[in-house]
CSV table of C-alpha atoms in Angstrom, one decimal:
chain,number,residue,atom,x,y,z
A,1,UNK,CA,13.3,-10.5,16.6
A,2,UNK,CA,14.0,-6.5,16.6
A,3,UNK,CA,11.0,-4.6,15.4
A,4,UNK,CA,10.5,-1.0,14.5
A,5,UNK,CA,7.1,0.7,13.9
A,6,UNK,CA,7.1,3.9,12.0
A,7,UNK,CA,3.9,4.7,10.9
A,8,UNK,CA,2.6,8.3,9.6
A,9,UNK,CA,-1.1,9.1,8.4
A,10,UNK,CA,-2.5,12.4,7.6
A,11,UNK,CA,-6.1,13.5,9.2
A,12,UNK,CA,-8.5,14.9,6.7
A,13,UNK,CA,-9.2,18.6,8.6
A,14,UNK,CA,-11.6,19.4,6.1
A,15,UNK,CA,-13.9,16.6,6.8
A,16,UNK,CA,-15.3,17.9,10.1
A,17,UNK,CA,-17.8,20.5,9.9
A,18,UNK,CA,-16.1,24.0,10.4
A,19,UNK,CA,-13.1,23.2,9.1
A,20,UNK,CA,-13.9,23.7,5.4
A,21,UNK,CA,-10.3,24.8,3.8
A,22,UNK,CA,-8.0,23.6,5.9
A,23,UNK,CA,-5.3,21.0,5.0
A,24,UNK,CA,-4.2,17.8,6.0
A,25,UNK,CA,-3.1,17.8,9.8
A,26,UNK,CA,-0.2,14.5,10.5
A,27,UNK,CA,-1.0,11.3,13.5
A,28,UNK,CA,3.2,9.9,13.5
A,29,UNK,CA,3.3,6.9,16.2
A,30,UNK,CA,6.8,5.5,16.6
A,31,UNK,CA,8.3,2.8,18.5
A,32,UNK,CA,9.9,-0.4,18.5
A,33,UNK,CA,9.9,-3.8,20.8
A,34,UNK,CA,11.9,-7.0,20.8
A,35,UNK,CA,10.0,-10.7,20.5
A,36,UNK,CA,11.4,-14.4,20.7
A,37,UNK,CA,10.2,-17.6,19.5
A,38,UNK,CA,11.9,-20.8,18.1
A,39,UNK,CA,12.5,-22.4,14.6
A,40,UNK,CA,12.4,-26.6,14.7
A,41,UNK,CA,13.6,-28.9,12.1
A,42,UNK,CA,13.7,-32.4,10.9
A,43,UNK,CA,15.9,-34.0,7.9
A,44,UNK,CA,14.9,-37.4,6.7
A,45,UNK,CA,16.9,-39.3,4.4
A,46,UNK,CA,15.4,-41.8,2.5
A,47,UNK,CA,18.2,-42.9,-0.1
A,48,UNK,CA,21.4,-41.5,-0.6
A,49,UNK,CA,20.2,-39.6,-3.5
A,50,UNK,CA,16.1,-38.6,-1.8
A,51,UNK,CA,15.9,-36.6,1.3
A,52,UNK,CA,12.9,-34.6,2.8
A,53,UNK,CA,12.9,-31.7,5.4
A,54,UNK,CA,10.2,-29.7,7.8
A,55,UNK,CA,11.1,-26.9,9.3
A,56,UNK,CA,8.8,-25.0,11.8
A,57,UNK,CA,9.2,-21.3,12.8
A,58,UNK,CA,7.1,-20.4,16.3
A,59,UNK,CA,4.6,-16.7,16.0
A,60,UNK,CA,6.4,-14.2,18.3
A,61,UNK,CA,4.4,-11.3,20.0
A,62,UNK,CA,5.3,-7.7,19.4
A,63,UNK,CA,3.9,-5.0,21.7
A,64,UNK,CA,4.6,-0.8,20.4
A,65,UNK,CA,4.0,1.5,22.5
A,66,UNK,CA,4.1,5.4,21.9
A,67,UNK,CA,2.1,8.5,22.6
A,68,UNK,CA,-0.1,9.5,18.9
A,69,UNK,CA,1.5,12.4,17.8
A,70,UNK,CA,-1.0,14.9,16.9
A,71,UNK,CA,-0.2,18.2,14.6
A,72,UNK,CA,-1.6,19.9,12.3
A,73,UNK,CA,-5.1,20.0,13.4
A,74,UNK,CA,-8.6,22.0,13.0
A,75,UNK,CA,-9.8,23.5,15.9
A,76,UNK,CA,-12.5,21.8,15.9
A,77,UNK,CA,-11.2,18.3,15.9
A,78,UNK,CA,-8.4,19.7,18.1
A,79,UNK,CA,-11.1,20.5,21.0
A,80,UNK,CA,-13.2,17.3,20.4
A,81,UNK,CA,-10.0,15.0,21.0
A,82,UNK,CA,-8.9,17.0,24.4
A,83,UNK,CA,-13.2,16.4,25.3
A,84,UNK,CA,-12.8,12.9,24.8
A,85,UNK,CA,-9.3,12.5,26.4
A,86,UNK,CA,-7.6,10.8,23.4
A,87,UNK,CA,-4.9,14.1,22.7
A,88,UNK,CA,-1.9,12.9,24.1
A,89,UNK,CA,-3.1,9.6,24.9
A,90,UNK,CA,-0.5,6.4,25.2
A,91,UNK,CA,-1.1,3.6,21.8
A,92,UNK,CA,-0.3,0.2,22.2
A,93,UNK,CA,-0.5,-1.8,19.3
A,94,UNK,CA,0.0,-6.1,19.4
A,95,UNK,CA,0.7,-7.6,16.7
A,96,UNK,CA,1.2,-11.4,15.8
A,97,UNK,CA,4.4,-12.5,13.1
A,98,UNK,CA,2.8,-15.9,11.4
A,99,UNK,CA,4.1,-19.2,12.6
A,100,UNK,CA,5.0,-20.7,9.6
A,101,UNK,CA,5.2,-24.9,8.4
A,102,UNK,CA,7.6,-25.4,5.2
A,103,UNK,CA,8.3,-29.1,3.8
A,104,UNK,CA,11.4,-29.4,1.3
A,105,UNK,CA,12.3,-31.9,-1.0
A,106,UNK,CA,15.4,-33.1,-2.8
A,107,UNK,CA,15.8,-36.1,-5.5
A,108,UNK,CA,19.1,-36.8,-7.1
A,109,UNK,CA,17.9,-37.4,-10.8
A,110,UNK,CA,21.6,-38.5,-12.2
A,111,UNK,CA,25.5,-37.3,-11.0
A,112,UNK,CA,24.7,-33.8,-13.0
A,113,UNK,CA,21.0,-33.2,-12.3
A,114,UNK,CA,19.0,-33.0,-9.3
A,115,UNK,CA,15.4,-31.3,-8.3
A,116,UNK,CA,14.1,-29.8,-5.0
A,117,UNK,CA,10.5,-28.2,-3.8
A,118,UNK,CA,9.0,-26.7,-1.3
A,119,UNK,CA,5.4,-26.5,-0.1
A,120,UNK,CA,5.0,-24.2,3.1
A,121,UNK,CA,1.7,-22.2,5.1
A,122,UNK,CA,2.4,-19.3,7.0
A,123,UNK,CA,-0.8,-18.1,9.5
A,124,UNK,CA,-1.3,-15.0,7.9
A,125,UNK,CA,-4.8,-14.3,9.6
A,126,UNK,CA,-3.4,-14.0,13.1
A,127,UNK,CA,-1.1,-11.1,11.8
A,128,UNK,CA,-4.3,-10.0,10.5
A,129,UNK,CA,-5.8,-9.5,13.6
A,130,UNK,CA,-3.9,-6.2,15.7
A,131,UNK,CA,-4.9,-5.6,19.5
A,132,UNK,CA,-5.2,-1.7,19.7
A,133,UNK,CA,-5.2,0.1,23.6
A,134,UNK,CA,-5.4,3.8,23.6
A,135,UNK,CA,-4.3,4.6,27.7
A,136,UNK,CA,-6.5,8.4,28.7
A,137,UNK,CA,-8.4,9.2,31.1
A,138,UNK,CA,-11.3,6.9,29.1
A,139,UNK,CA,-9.3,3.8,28.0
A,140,UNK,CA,-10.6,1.6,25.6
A,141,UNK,CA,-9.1,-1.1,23.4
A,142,UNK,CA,-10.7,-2.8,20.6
A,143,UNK,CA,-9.4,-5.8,17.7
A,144,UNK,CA,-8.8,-4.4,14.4
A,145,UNK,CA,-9.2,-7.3,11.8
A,146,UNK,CA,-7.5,-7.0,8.6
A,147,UNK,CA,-9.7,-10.1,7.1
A,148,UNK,CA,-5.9,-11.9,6.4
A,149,UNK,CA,-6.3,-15.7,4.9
A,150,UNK,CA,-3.5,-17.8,6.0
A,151,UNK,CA,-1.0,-17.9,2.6
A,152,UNK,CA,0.7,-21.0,0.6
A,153,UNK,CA,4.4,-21.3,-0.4
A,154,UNK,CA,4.8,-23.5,-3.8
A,155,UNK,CA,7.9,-23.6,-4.9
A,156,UNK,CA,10.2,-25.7,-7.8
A,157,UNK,CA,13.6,-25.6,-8.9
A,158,UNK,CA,16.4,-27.7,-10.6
A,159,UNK,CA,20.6,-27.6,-10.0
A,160,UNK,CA,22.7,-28.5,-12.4
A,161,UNK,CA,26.6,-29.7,-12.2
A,162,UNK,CA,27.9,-28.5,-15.4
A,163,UNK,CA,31.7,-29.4,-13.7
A,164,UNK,CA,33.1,-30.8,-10.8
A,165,UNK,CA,33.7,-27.5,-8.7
A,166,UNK,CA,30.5,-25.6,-10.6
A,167,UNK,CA,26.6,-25.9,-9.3
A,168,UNK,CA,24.3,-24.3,-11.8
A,169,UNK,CA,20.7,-23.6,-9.8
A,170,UNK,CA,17.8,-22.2,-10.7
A,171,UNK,CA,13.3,-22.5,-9.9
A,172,UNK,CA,9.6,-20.6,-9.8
A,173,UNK,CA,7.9,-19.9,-6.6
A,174,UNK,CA,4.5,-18.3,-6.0
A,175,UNK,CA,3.1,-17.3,-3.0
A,176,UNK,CA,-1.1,-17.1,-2.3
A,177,UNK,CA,-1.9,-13.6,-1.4
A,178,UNK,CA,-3.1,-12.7,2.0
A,179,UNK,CA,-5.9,-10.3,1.1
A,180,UNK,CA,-8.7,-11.3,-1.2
A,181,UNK,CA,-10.0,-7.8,-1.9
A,182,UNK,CA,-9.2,-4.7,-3.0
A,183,UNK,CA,-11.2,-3.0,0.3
A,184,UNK,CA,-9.4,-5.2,2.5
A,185,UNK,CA,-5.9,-4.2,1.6
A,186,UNK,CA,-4.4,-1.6,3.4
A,187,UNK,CA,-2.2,1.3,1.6
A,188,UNK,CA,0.8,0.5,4.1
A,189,UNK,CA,0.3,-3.4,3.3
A,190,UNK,CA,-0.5,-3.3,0.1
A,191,UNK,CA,0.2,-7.6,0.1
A,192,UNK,CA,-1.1,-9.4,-3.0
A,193,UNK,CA,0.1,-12.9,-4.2
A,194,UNK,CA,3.9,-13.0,-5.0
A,195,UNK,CA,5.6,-14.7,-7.9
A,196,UNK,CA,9.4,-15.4,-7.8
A,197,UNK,CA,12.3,-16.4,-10.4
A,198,UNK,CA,15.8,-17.3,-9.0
A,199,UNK,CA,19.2,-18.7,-9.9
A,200,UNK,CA,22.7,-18.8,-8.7
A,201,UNK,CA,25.8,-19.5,-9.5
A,202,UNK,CA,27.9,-21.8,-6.7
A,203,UNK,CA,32.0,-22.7,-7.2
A,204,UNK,CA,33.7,-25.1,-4.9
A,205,UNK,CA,37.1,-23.1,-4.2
A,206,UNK,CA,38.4,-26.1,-2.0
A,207,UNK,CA,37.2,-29.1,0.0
A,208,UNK,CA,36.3,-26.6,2.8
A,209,UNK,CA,35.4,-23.2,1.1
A,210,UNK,CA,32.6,-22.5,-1.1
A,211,UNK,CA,31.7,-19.3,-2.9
A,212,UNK,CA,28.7,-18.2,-4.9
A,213,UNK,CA,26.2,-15.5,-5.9
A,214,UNK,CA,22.8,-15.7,-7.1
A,215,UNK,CA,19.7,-13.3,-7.8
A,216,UNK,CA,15.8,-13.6,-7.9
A,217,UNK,CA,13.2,-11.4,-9.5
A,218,UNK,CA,10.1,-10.7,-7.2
A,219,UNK,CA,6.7,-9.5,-8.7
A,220,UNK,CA,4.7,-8.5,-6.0
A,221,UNK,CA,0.9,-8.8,-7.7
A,222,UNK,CA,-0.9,-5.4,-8.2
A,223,UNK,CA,-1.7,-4.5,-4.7
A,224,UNK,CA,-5.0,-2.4,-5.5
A,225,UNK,CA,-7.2,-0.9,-2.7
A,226,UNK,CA,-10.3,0.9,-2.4
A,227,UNK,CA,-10.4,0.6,1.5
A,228,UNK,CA,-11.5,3.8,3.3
A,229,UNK,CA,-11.3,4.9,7.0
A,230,UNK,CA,-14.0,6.8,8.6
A,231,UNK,CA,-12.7,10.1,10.8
């Protein structure tokens, strides 16, 4: 897996005392890693017309690295971060992508009908839990927890052979959200549940050649957040 972390927050000068008036100074980190796991899989076919899959996908670690860039800043809060050491300091962030479980079913109902599910869990509340390092003269490192619940896949659709050479398929899905509450979700993850719509269009051009297209609506939830972050 390639990775790429861009991340950008402004600093609120006007918070610390003697810096009344001033505006926003900028923190930009940026940097990007490479990460391996594994996918596993198993297809079980009961009948000729009933088969049932599980698929596993492994978590892979991913470790940025970048020195915080710092501009904009108060002198104030400018002198207090060469004090402490942290100006120009090296960030390391670790971060966890979810292992993930998903078990798929298919059932031939008749020679024109047939319908397939899914039910999957992702481990959401590892992701949810980010190893920060700051390297200075005073290292320190600390866990931030995001408060993450591991999330549920539910998914149901239908394909339809209207024709020989023409599959008709369409289904729901909806995901549990990761994030209970509003002061929990982040603005740069603003995750909520997620509700999906889908269906494609799928034309046998030969024995070995098979086209198609297809589209799916996403609504990503409201994403609301009232979390704050103390200077």
């Amino acid at each position: 897996m390639q990775a790429e972390l861009h991340q950008t927050v402004g600093i609120n000068n006007a918070a610390v005392p003697g810096q009344a008036g001033l505006s926003d100074g900028e923190l930009k980190l940026e940097s990007d890693d490479v990460g391996y796991g594994f996918n596993l899989g198993i297809l079980l076919e009961l009948t000729p017309d009933t088969r049932f899959g599980i698929t596993y996908r492994s978590e892979v670690k991913l470790e940025f690295k970048d020195v915080a860039n710092l501009s904009g800043l108060g002198p104030v809060l400018q002198g207090l971060l060469n004090l402490s050491g942290l100006a120009g300091s090296r960030v390391d962030i670790d971060m966890t992508v979810p292992q993930a479980v998903m078990v798929s079913g298919y059932h031939q109902l008749t020679p024109a009908w047939a319908i397939v599910g899914n039910i999957g869990w992702q481990e959401w509340s590892e992701f949810g839990k980010q190893e920060i390092s700051l390297q200075s003269s005073a290292s320190r490192s600390f866990t931030k927890d995001l408060n993450y619940n591991d999330t549920w896949h539910f998914a149901l659709g239908a394909q339809y052979r209207f024709a020989p050479e023409w599959l008709w398929s369409f289904g729901a899905a909806y995901d549990t959200s990761p994030v209970d509450d509003d002061k929990d979700r982040t603005p740069d993850l603003a995750l909520d549940r997620q509700i999906r719509l889908a269906t494609g269009l799928q034309h046998d051009w030969n024995r070995d050649v098979t086209i198609g297209a297809a589209y799916e609506y996403i609504d990503l939830g409201d994403g609301g957040s009232t979390a704050t972050t103390a200077l």
